[in-house]
Amino acid sequence: MKLMQLTIELTVGFFTLFIVVKVIGRKIINQITPFTFITAIVLGEILGNGLYDPNIELATIVYSMCLWGLLLLVVEYFGQKSLWFRGIVEGKPAALIANGVVNREELRKHRMNINQLQSLLRQSETFSIREVAFCYLEANGSISVLKKPQYQKTTLEDFNLLGKPAYVPVTLIRDGEVLWDEIKNLGFNESWLKKQLDSQRISNYKDVFIAEWQEGDGVFVQTFQGNSCL
């Protein structure tokens, strides 16, 4: 009788977990944000503890898993609708290295030391800090690395050509909202931004899904309709 009950609970738990993961999306697999990382752990704990605790009914297991999945969907929904809420939930990438210089203040802020930074760089096939132009700590704890031109896989030195400085793209508009702090840091203003958008026949910030600026390449814009232009 116990084996039959366990079989039923495992089967129902398996398909419930499958459905919850499919509804939440693939982000839970890659654990893109802290919330998806926590969700992966909690769902496993709910299912595991519930199956082997005789005092917990099957309906309680299913309800708990569905409720946790629903809460994550609510958080994701508000994160899509509000940049302010998204910033609280997901945070912003931290520049651990900028223009080839390690930002010690950012390391202290994220409770990291130079040894841990070097370890993360080695996992990204970067074995010396001198190779790095920019390094960002992402919300899920991974790092993104932009190497200096002379250290990139296909190096300009192979062709006896002079390297160009490495520049990181800066987001100007995201989800129809202008990031004025980023624009001011670049030394630009609202009239400059309007001029850039007017040149691409865009009159309203709200029409822009993403806009990036990069030294030497200008402004890249993609609208909500999927049109992109430089």
Coordinates of N, CA and C in Angstrom, one line a residue:
M1 N 0.8 -1.2 0.0 CA 0.0 0.0 0.0 C 0.9 1.3 0.0
K2 N 2.0 1.2 0.8 CA 2.9 2.4 0.8 C 3.5 2.6 -0.5
L3 N 3.9 1.5 -1.2 CA 4.5 1.6 -2.5 C 3.6 2.2 -3.5
M4 N 2.3 1.8 -3.4 CA 1.3 2.4 -4.4 C 1.1 3.9 -4.1
Q5 N 1.1 4.3 -2.8 CA 0.9 5.7 -2.5 C 2.1 6.5 -3.0
L6 N 3.3 5.9 -2.7 CA 4.5 6.6 -3.2 C 4.6 6.7 -4.7
T7 N 4.1 5.7 -5.4 CA 4.1 5.7 -6.8 C 3.2 6.8 -7.3
I8 N 2.0 7.0 -6.7 CA 1.1 8.0 -7.1 C 1.7 9.4 -6.8
E9 N 2.3 9.6 -5.7 CA 2.8 10.9 -5.3 C 4.0 11.3 -6.2
L10 N 4.8 10.3 -6.5 CA 6.0 10.6 -7.4 C 5.5 11.0 -8.8
T11 N 4.5 10.2 -9.3 CA 4.0 10.5 -10.6 C 3.3 11.9 -10.7
V12 N 2.5 12.2 -9.7 CA 1.8 13.5 -9.7 C 2.8 14.6 -9.5
G13 N 3.8 14.4 -8.6 CA 4.8 15.4 -8.3 C 5.7 15.6 -9.6
F14 N 6.0 14.5 -10.3 CA 6.8 14.7 -11.5 C 6.2 15.6 -12.5
F15 N 4.9 15.3 -12.8 CA 4.2 16.0 -13.9 C 3.8 17.4 -13.4
T16 N 3.6 17.6 -12.1 CA 3.4 19.0 -11.6 C 4.6 19.8 -11.7
L17 N 5.8 19.2 -11.4 CA 7.1 19.9 -11.5 C 7.3 20.3 -13.0
F18 N 7.0 19.3 -13.9 CA 7.2 19.5 -15.3 C 6.4 20.7 -15.8
I19 N 5.1 20.7 -15.4 CA 4.2 21.8 -15.9 C 4.7 23.1 -15.3
V20 N 5.1 23.2 -14.0 CA 5.5 24.4 -13.4 C 6.7 25.0 -14.2
V21 N 7.7 24.1 -14.5 CA 8.9 24.6 -15.2 C 8.6 25.0 -16.6
K22 N 7.7 24.3 -17.3 CA 7.3 24.8 -18.6 C 6.6 26.1 -18.6
V23 N 5.7 26.4 -17.6 CA 5.0 27.6 -17.5 C 6.0 28.8 -17.1
I24 N 6.9 28.5 -16.2 CA 7.8 29.6 -15.8 C 8.8 29.9 -16.9
G25 N 9.2 28.9 -17.6 CA 10.1 29.1 -18.8 C 11.5 28.6 -18.5
R26 N 12.3 28.7 -19.6 CA 13.7 28.2 -19.5 C 14.6 28.9 -18.6
K27 N 14.2 30.1 -18.2 CA 15.1 30.8 -17.3 C 15.4 30.1 -16.0
I28 N 14.5 29.3 -15.5 CA 14.7 28.5 -14.3 C 15.8 27.5 -14.5
I29 N 16.1 27.1 -15.7 CA 17.1 26.1 -15.9 C 18.5 26.8 -15.9
N30 N 18.6 27.9 -16.5 CA 19.9 28.7 -16.5 C 20.0 29.5 -15.2
Q31 N 18.9 29.6 -14.5 CA 19.0 30.4 -13.2 C 19.6 31.8 -13.5
I32 N 18.9 32.5 -14.4 CA 19.3 33.8 -14.8 C 19.3 34.9 -13.7
T33 N 18.3 34.8 -12.8 CA 18.2 35.8 -11.7 C 18.2 35.1 -10.4
P34 N 18.5 35.8 -9.3 CA 18.4 35.2 -8.0 C 17.1 34.5 -7.7
F35 N 16.0 35.0 -8.2 CA 14.7 34.4 -7.9 C 14.6 33.1 -8.6
T36 N 15.0 33.0 -9.8 CA 14.9 31.7 -10.5 C 15.9 30.6 -9.9
F37 N 17.0 31.1 -9.3 CA 17.9 30.2 -8.6 C 17.2 29.6 -7.4
I38 N 16.6 30.6 -6.6 CA 15.9 30.2 -5.4 C 14.7 29.2 -5.7
T39 N 14.0 29.6 -6.8 CA 12.8 28.8 -7.2 C 13.2 27.3 -7.5
A40 N 14.3 27.1 -8.2 CA 14.8 25.8 -8.5 C 15.1 25.0 -7.3
I41 N 15.6 25.6 -6.2 CA 15.9 24.9 -5.0 C 14.6 24.6 -4.2
V42 N 13.8 25.7 -4.1 CA 12.6 25.5 -3.3 C 11.6 24.5 -3.9
L43 N 11.5 24.4 -5.2 CA 10.6 23.5 -5.8 C 11.1 22.0 -5.6
G44 N 12.4 21.9 -5.6 CA 13.0 20.5 -5.3 C 12.8 20.2 -3.9
E45 N 12.9 21.1 -3.0 CA 12.7 20.9 -1.6 C 11.3 20.5 -1.2
I46 N 10.3 21.3 -1.8 CA 8.9 21.0 -1.6 C 8.5 19.6 -2.0
L47 N 9.0 19.3 -3.2 CA 8.6 17.9 -3.8 C 9.3 16.8 -3.0
G48 N 10.6 17.0 -2.7 CA 11.4 16.0 -2.0 C 10.9 15.7 -0.5
N49 N 10.7 16.8 0.2 CA 10.2 16.7 1.6 C 8.8 16.2 1.7
G50 N 8.0 16.7 0.7 CA 6.6 16.3 0.8 C 6.3 14.8 0.5
L51 N 7.2 14.3 -0.4 CA 7.0 12.9 -0.8 C 7.3 11.9 0.3
Y52 N 8.3 12.3 1.1 CA 8.7 11.3 2.2 C 8.3 11.7 3.6
D53 N 7.4 12.7 3.7 CA 6.8 13.0 4.9 C 5.3 12.5 4.9
P54 N 5.0 11.5 5.7 CA 3.7 10.9 5.7 C 2.6 11.9 6.2
N55 N 3.0 13.0 6.9 CA 2.0 13.9 7.4 C 1.6 15.0 6.4
I56 N 2.2 15.0 5.2 CA 1.9 16.0 4.2 C 1.1 15.3 3.1
E57 N 0.0 15.8 2.8 CA -0.9 15.2 1.8 C -0.4 15.6 0.4
L58 N -0.8 14.8 -0.6 CA -0.5 15.0 -2.0 C -1.0 16.4 -2.5
A59 N -2.2 16.7 -2.1 CA -2.8 18.0 -2.5 C -2.0 19.2 -2.0
T60 N -1.4 19.0 -0.8 CA -0.6 20.1 -0.2 C 0.7 20.3 -1.0
I61 N 1.3 19.2 -1.5 CA 2.5 19.3 -2.3 C 2.2 20.0 -3.6
V62 N 1.1 19.6 -4.3 CA 0.8 20.2 -5.6 C 0.4 21.7 -5.4
Y63 N -0.3 22.0 -4.3 CA -0.7 23.4 -4.1 C 0.5 24.3 -3.8
S64 N 1.5 23.8 -3.0 CA 2.7 24.5 -2.7 C 3.5 24.8 -3.9
M65 N 3.7 23.8 -4.8 CA 4.5 24.0 -6.0 C 3.8 25.0 -6.9
C66 N 2.5 24.9 -7.1 CA 1.8 25.8 -8.0 C 1.8 27.2 -7.4
L67 N 1.7 27.4 -6.1 CA 1.7 28.7 -5.5 C 3.0 29.4 -5.7
W68 N 4.1 28.6 -5.5 CA 5.4 29.2 -5.6 C 5.7 29.6 -7.1
G69 N 5.3 28.7 -8.0 CA 5.4 29.1 -9.4 C 4.6 30.3 -9.8
L70 N 3.4 30.4 -9.2 CA 2.6 31.6 -9.5 C 3.2 32.9 -8.9
L71 N 3.8 32.8 -7.7 CA 4.5 34.0 -7.1 C 5.6 34.4 -8.0
L72 N 6.4 33.5 -8.6 CA 7.5 33.8 -9.5 C 7.0 34.5 -10.7
L73 N 5.9 34.0 -11.3 CA 5.3 34.6 -12.5 C 4.8 36.1 -12.2
V74 N 4.3 36.3 -11.0 CA 3.9 37.7 -10.6 C 5.1 38.6 -10.5
V75 N 6.2 38.1 -10.0 CA 7.5 38.9 -9.9 C 8.0 39.1 -11.3
E76 N 8.0 38.1 -12.2 CA 8.4 38.3 -13.5 C 7.5 39.3 -14.3
Y77 N 6.2 39.3 -14.0 CA 5.3 40.2 -14.7 C 5.6 41.6 -14.3
F78 N 5.7 41.9 -13.1 CA 6.0 43.3 -12.6 C 7.4 43.7 -13.1
G79 N 8.4 42.7 -13.2 CA 9.7 43.0 -13.7 C 9.7 43.5 -15.1
Q80 N 8.8 42.9 -15.9 CA 8.6 43.3 -17.3 C 8.0 44.7 -17.5
K81 N 7.1 45.0 -16.5 CA 6.3 46.2 -16.6 C 7.0 47.5 -16.0
S82 N 7.9 47.2 -15.1 CA 8.5 48.3 -14.4 C 10.0 48.2 -14.3
L83 N 10.8 49.1 -14.8 CA 12.2 49.1 -14.7 C 12.7 49.3 -13.3
W84 N 11.9 50.1 -12.5 CA 12.3 50.3 -11.1 C 12.2 48.9 -10.3
F85 N 11.1 48.2 -10.5 CA 10.9 46.9 -9.9 C 11.9 45.9 -10.4
R86 N 12.2 45.9 -11.7 CA 13.2 45.0 -12.2 C 14.6 45.3 -11.6
G87 N 14.9 46.5 -11.4 CA 16.2 46.8 -10.8 C 16.3 46.3 -9.3
I88 N 15.2 46.3 -8.6 CA 15.2 45.8 -7.2 C 15.3 44.3 -7.2
V89 N 14.6 43.6 -8.1 CA 14.6 42.2 -8.1 C 15.8 41.6 -8.7
E90 N 16.3 42.1 -9.9 CA 17.4 41.5 -10.6 C 18.7 42.2 -10.3
G91 N 18.6 43.5 -10.0 CA 19.9 44.2 -9.8 C 20.5 44.6 -11.1
K92 N 21.7 45.3 -11.1 CA 22.3 45.7 -12.3 C 23.7 45.0 -12.4
P93 N 24.2 44.8 -13.6 CA 25.6 44.2 -13.7 C 26.6 45.2 -13.1
A94 N 27.6 44.6 -12.4 CA 28.6 45.4 -11.8 C 29.9 45.4 -12.6
A95 N 30.5 46.5 -12.9 CA 31.7 46.6 -13.6 C 32.9 46.3 -12.7
L96 N 33.4 45.1 -12.7 CA 34.5 44.8 -11.8 C 35.8 45.2 -12.5
I97 N 35.9 45.3 -13.8 CA 37.0 45.8 -14.5 C 36.5 46.8 -15.6
A98 N 37.0 48.0 -15.6 CA 36.6 49.0 -16.6 C 37.9 49.6 -17.2
N99 N 38.0 49.6 -18.5 CA 39.1 50.2 -19.2 C 40.4 49.5 -18.7
G100 N 40.4 48.2 -18.4 CA 41.6 47.5 -18.0 C 42.0 47.7 -16.6
V101 N 41.2 48.4 -15.8 CA 41.5 48.7 -14.4 C 40.5 48.0 -13.5
V102 N 41.0 47.3 -12.5 CA 40.1 46.6 -11.6 C 39.5 47.6 -10.6
N103 N 38.2 47.5 -10.5 CA 37.4 48.4 -9.6 C 37.3 47.8 -8.2
R104 N 38.2 48.2 -7.3 CA 38.3 47.7 -6.0 C 37.1 47.9 -5.2
E105 N 36.5 49.1 -5.4 CA 35.3 49.5 -4.7 C 34.1 48.5 -5.0
E106 N 34.0 48.2 -6.3 CA 33.0 47.2 -6.7 C 33.2 45.8 -6.1
L107 N 34.5 45.4 -6.1 CA 34.8 44.1 -5.5 C 34.4 44.1 -4.0
R108 N 34.7 45.2 -3.3 CA 34.3 45.2 -1.9 C 32.8 45.2 -1.7
K109 N 32.2 46.0 -2.6 CA 30.7 46.1 -2.5 C 30.0 44.7 -2.7
H110 N 30.6 43.8 -3.5 CA 30.0 42.5 -3.8 C 30.8 41.4 -3.0
R111 N 31.6 41.8 -2.0 CA 32.2 40.9 -1.1 C 33.1 39.9 -1.9
M112 N 33.8 40.4 -2.8 CA 34.8 39.6 -3.6 C 36.2 40.1 -3.4
N113 N 37.1 39.1 -3.5 CA 38.5 39.5 -3.5 C 39.2 39.2 -4.8
I114 N 40.4 39.6 -5.0 CA 41.1 39.5 -6.3 C 41.3 38.0 -6.7
N115 N 41.4 37.2 -5.7 CA 41.6 35.7 -6.0 C 40.3 35.2 -6.6
Q116 N 39.2 35.6 -6.1 CA 37.9 35.1 -6.6 C 37.7 35.6 -8.0
L117 N 38.0 36.9 -8.2 CA 37.9 37.5 -9.6 C 38.8 36.7 -10.6
Q118 N 40.0 36.4 -10.2 CA 40.9 35.7 -11.1 C 40.4 34.3 -11.4
S119 N 39.8 33.7 -10.4 CA 39.2 32.3 -10.6 C 38.0 32.4 -11.6
L120 N 37.2 33.4 -11.5 CA 36.1 33.6 -12.5 C 36.6 33.9 -13.9
L121 N 37.7 34.7 -13.9 CA 38.2 35.0 -15.3 C 38.8 33.7 -15.9
R122 N 39.5 32.9 -15.1 CA 40.0 31.6 -15.7 C 39.0 30.7 -16.2
Q123 N 37.8 30.7 -15.5 CA 36.7 29.9 -16.0 C 36.1 30.4 -17.3
S124 N 36.4 31.7 -17.6 CA 36.0 32.3 -18.9 C 37.2 32.3 -19.9
E125 N 38.2 31.4 -19.7 CA 39.3 31.3 -20.6 C 40.1 32.6 -20.7
T126 N 40.2 33.3 -19.5 CA 41.0 34.5 -19.4 C 42.0 34.3 -18.3
F127 N 43.2 34.2 -18.6 CA 44.2 33.8 -17.5 C 45.1 35.0 -17.0
S128 N 44.8 36.2 -17.5 CA 45.5 37.3 -16.9 C 44.6 38.5 -17.0
I129 N 44.6 39.3 -15.9 CA 43.8 40.5 -15.9 C 44.2 41.5 -16.9
R130 N 45.5 41.5 -17.4 CA 46.0 42.4 -18.4 C 45.3 42.2 -19.7
E131 N 44.6 41.0 -19.9 CA 43.9 40.8 -21.2 C 42.6 41.4 -21.2
V132 N 42.1 41.9 -20.1 CA 40.6 42.3 -19.9 C 40.5 43.8 -20.1
A133 N 39.6 44.1 -21.0 CA 39.2 45.5 -21.1 C 38.0 45.9 -20.2
F134 N 37.0 45.0 -20.2 CA 35.8 45.1 -19.3 C 35.4 43.8 -18.8
C135 N 35.0 43.8 -17.5 CA 34.5 42.5 -16.9 C 33.3 42.9 -16.1
Y136 N 32.1 42.3 -16.3 CA 30.9 42.6 -15.6 C 30.5 41.4 -14.8
L137 N 30.1 41.6 -13.6 CA 29.4 40.6 -12.7 C 27.9 40.6 -13.0
E138 N 27.4 39.5 -13.5 CA 26.0 39.5 -13.8 C 25.1 39.1 -12.6
A139 N 23.8 39.3 -12.8 CA 22.9 39.1 -11.7 C 22.9 37.6 -11.2
N140 N 23.2 36.7 -12.0 CA 23.2 35.3 -11.6 C 24.6 34.8 -11.1
G141 N 25.5 35.7 -10.9 CA 26.9 35.4 -10.4 C 27.9 35.1 -11.4
S142 N 27.5 35.0 -12.7 CA 28.5 34.7 -13.7 C 29.2 36.0 -14.2
I143 N 30.2 35.9 -15.0 CA 30.9 37.2 -15.4 C 30.8 37.2 -17.0
S144 N 30.8 38.4 -17.5 CA 30.9 38.6 -18.9 C 32.2 39.4 -19.2
V145 N 33.0 38.9 -20.1 CA 34.4 39.5 -20.3 C 34.5 40.0 -21.8
L146 N 35.0 41.3 -21.9 CA 35.4 41.8 -23.2 C 36.9 42.0 -23.1
K147 N 37.6 41.2 -24.0 CA 39.0 41.3 -24.0 C 39.5 42.5 -24.8
K148 N 40.7 42.9 -24.5 CA 41.4 43.9 -25.3 C 41.6 43.3 -26.7
P149 N 41.6 44.2 -27.7 CA 41.7 43.7 -29.1 C 42.9 42.7 -29.3
Q150 N 44.1 43.1 -28.8 CA 45.2 42.3 -29.1 C 45.2 40.9 -28.4
Y151 N 44.3 40.7 -27.5 CA 44.2 39.4 -26.8 C 43.0 38.6 -27.3
Q152 N 42.2 39.1 -28.2 CA 41.1 38.4 -28.7 C 41.5 37.2 -29.6
K153 N 40.7 36.2 -29.8 CA 41.1 35.0 -30.4 C 41.7 35.2 -31.8
T154 N 41.1 36.0 -32.6 CA 41.7 36.3 -33.9 C 42.4 37.7 -33.7
T155 N 43.7 37.7 -33.4 CA 44.3 38.9 -33.0 C 44.8 39.7 -34.2
L156 N 44.8 41.0 -34.1 CA 45.3 41.9 -35.1 C 46.8 41.7 -35.3
E157 N 47.4 41.3 -34.3 CA 48.9 41.1 -34.4 C 49.2 40.0 -35.4
D158 N 48.3 39.1 -35.6 CA 48.5 38.1 -36.7 C 48.7 38.7 -38.0
F159 N 48.1 39.8 -38.2 CA 48.1 40.5 -39.6 C 49.0 41.7 -39.6
N160 N 49.7 41.9 -38.5 CA 50.6 43.1 -38.3 C 49.9 44.4 -38.5
L161 N 48.7 44.4 -37.9 CA 47.8 45.6 -37.9 C 47.8 46.2 -36.5
L162 N 47.6 47.5 -36.5 CA 47.5 48.2 -35.2 C 46.1 48.0 -34.6
G163 N 46.0 47.7 -33.3 CA 44.8 47.5 -32.6 C 44.0 48.8 -32.4
K164 N 42.7 48.7 -32.3 CA 41.9 49.8 -31.9 C 41.5 49.7 -30.5
P165 N 41.2 50.8 -29.8 CA 40.7 50.8 -28.4 C 39.4 50.0 -28.3
A166 N 39.2 49.3 -27.2 CA 38.0 48.5 -26.9 C 37.0 49.4 -26.2
Y167 N 35.7 49.4 -26.7 CA 34.7 50.2 -26.1 C 33.5 49.3 -25.7
V168 N 32.9 49.6 -24.6 CA 31.7 48.8 -24.2 C 30.4 49.5 -24.6
P169 N 29.4 48.9 -25.2 CA 28.2 49.5 -25.5 C 27.5 50.0 -24.3
V170 N 26.8 51.2 -24.4 CA 26.1 51.8 -23.3 C 24.6 51.9 -23.6
T171 N 23.7 51.3 -22.8 CA 22.3 51.4 -23.1 C 21.8 52.7 -22.8
L172 N 21.1 53.3 -23.8 CA 20.5 54.7 -23.6 C 19.0 54.6 -23.3
I173 N 18.3 53.7 -24.0 CA 16.8 53.5 -23.7 C 16.5 52.0 -23.6
R174 N 15.7 51.7 -22.6 CA 15.3 50.3 -22.4 C 13.9 50.2 -22.1
D175 N 13.1 49.4 -22.9 CA 11.7 49.3 -22.7 C 11.0 50.6 -22.7
G176 N 11.4 51.5 -23.6 CA 10.7 52.8 -23.8 C 11.0 53.8 -22.7
E177 N 12.0 53.6 -21.8 CA 12.3 54.5 -20.8 C 13.8 54.9 -21.0
V178 N 14.0 56.2 -20.9 CA 15.4 56.8 -21.1 C 16.2 56.6 -19.9
L179 N 17.4 56.2 -20.0 CA 18.3 56.1 -18.8 C 19.2 57.3 -18.8
W180 N 18.7 58.4 -18.2 CA 19.3 59.7 -18.2 C 20.7 59.7 -17.6
D181 N 20.8 58.8 -16.5 CA 22.1 58.8 -15.8 C 23.2 58.3 -16.8
E182 N 22.9 57.3 -17.6 CA 23.9 56.8 -18.6 C 24.2 57.9 -19.6
I183 N 23.2 58.6 -20.1 CA 23.5 59.7 -21.1 C 24.3 60.8 -20.5
K184 N 24.1 61.2 -19.2 CA 24.9 62.2 -18.6 C 26.3 61.8 -18.4
N185 N 26.5 60.5 -18.0 CA 27.8 60.0 -17.8 C 28.7 60.0 -19.1
L186 N 28.0 59.9 -20.3 CA 28.6 60.0 -21.6 C 28.9 61.4 -22.0
G187 N 28.3 62.4 -21.3 CA 28.5 63.8 -21.6 C 27.5 64.3 -22.6
F188 N 26.4 63.5 -22.9 CA 25.4 63.9 -23.8 C 24.2 64.5 -23.1
N189 N 23.2 65.0 -23.8 CA 22.0 65.6 -23.2 C 20.8 65.2 -24.0
E190 N 19.7 65.7 -23.6 CA 18.4 65.3 -24.3 C 18.3 65.8 -25.7
S191 N 18.9 66.9 -26.0 CA 18.8 67.4 -27.4 C 19.7 66.5 -28.3
W192 N 20.8 66.0 -27.8 CA 21.6 65.1 -28.6 C 20.8 63.8 -28.9
L193 N 20.2 63.3 -27.8 CA 19.4 62.0 -28.0 C 18.3 62.2 -29.0
K194 N 17.6 63.3 -28.9 CA 16.5 63.6 -29.9 C 17.0 63.6 -31.3
K195 N 18.2 64.2 -31.4 CA 18.8 64.4 -32.8 C 19.1 63.0 -33.3
Q196 N 19.6 62.1 -32.5 CA 20.0 60.7 -32.9 C 18.7 60.0 -33.3
L197 N 17.6 60.1 -32.6 CA 16.4 59.4 -32.9 C 15.7 60.0 -34.1
D198 N 15.8 61.4 -34.2 CA 15.2 62.0 -35.4 C 15.8 61.6 -36.7
S199 N 17.1 61.3 -36.6 CA 17.9 60.9 -37.8 C 17.4 59.5 -38.3
Q200 N 16.8 58.8 -37.3 CA 16.3 57.4 -37.7 C 14.8 57.4 -37.7
R201 N 14.2 58.6 -37.8 CA 12.7 58.8 -38.0 C 11.9 58.2 -36.8
I202 N 12.5 58.4 -35.6 CA 11.8 58.0 -34.4 C 11.5 59.2 -33.6
S203 N 10.3 59.5 -33.3 CA 9.9 60.8 -32.6 C 9.6 60.6 -31.2
N204 N 9.3 59.3 -30.7 CA 8.9 59.1 -29.4 C 9.8 58.1 -28.7
Y205 N 10.2 58.4 -27.5 CA 11.0 57.4 -26.7 C 10.3 56.1 -26.5
K206 N 9.0 56.2 -26.3 CA 8.2 55.0 -26.0 C 8.2 54.0 -27.1
D207 N 8.6 54.4 -28.3 CA 8.6 53.5 -29.4 C 9.8 52.6 -29.4
V208 N 10.8 53.0 -28.6 CA 12.1 52.3 -28.6 C 12.2 51.2 -27.6
F209 N 12.5 50.0 -28.1 CA 12.7 48.8 -27.3 C 14.0 48.8 -26.6
I210 N 15.1 49.1 -27.4 CA 16.4 49.1 -26.9 C 17.2 50.1 -27.8
A211 N 18.0 50.9 -27.1 CA 18.9 51.8 -27.9 C 20.3 51.8 -27.2
E212 N 21.3 51.6 -28.0 CA 22.7 51.5 -27.4 C 23.6 52.4 -28.2
W213 N 24.6 52.9 -27.5 CA 25.6 53.8 -28.1 C 27.0 53.2 -27.8
Q214 N 27.8 53.2 -28.9 CA 29.2 52.7 -28.7 C 30.1 53.6 -29.5
E215 N 31.2 53.9 -28.8 CA 32.2 54.8 -29.4 C 32.7 54.2 -30.8
G216 N 32.6 55.0 -31.8 CA 33.1 54.6 -33.1 C 32.0 54.0 -34.0
D217 N 30.9 53.5 -33.3 CA 29.8 52.8 -34.1 C 28.5 53.6 -34.0
G218 N 28.5 54.6 -33.2 CA 27.2 55.4 -33.1 C 26.1 54.7 -32.3
V219 N 24.9 55.1 -32.7 CA 23.7 54.6 -31.9 C 23.0 53.5 -32.7
F220 N 22.7 52.4 -32.0 CA 21.9 51.3 -32.5 C 20.6 51.3 -31.8
V221 N 19.5 51.3 -32.6 CA 18.1 51.4 -32.1 C 17.3 50.2 -32.6
Q222 N 16.5 49.6 -31.7 CA 15.5 48.7 -32.2 C 14.2 49.1 -31.5
T223 N 13.2 49.2 -32.4 CA 11.8 49.6 -31.9 C 11.0 48.4 -31.4
F224 N 9.9 48.6 -30.8 CA 9.0 47.5 -30.4 C 8.5 46.7 -31.6
Q225 N 8.5 47.3 -32.7 CA 8.0 46.6 -33.9 C 9.1 45.7 -34.5
G226 N 10.3 45.7 -33.9 CA 11.3 44.8 -34.4 C 12.3 45.5 -35.4
N227 N 12.0 46.7 -35.8 CA 12.9 47.4 -36.7 C 14.2 47.9 -36.0
S228 N 15.3 47.6 -36.6 CA 16.6 48.0 -36.1 C 17.4 48.8 -37.1
C229 N 18.1 49.8 -36.6 CA 18.9 50.6 -37.5 C 20.1 51.2 -36.8
L230 N 21.1 51.6 -37.5 CA 22.3 52.2 -37.0 C 22.4 53.7 -37.4

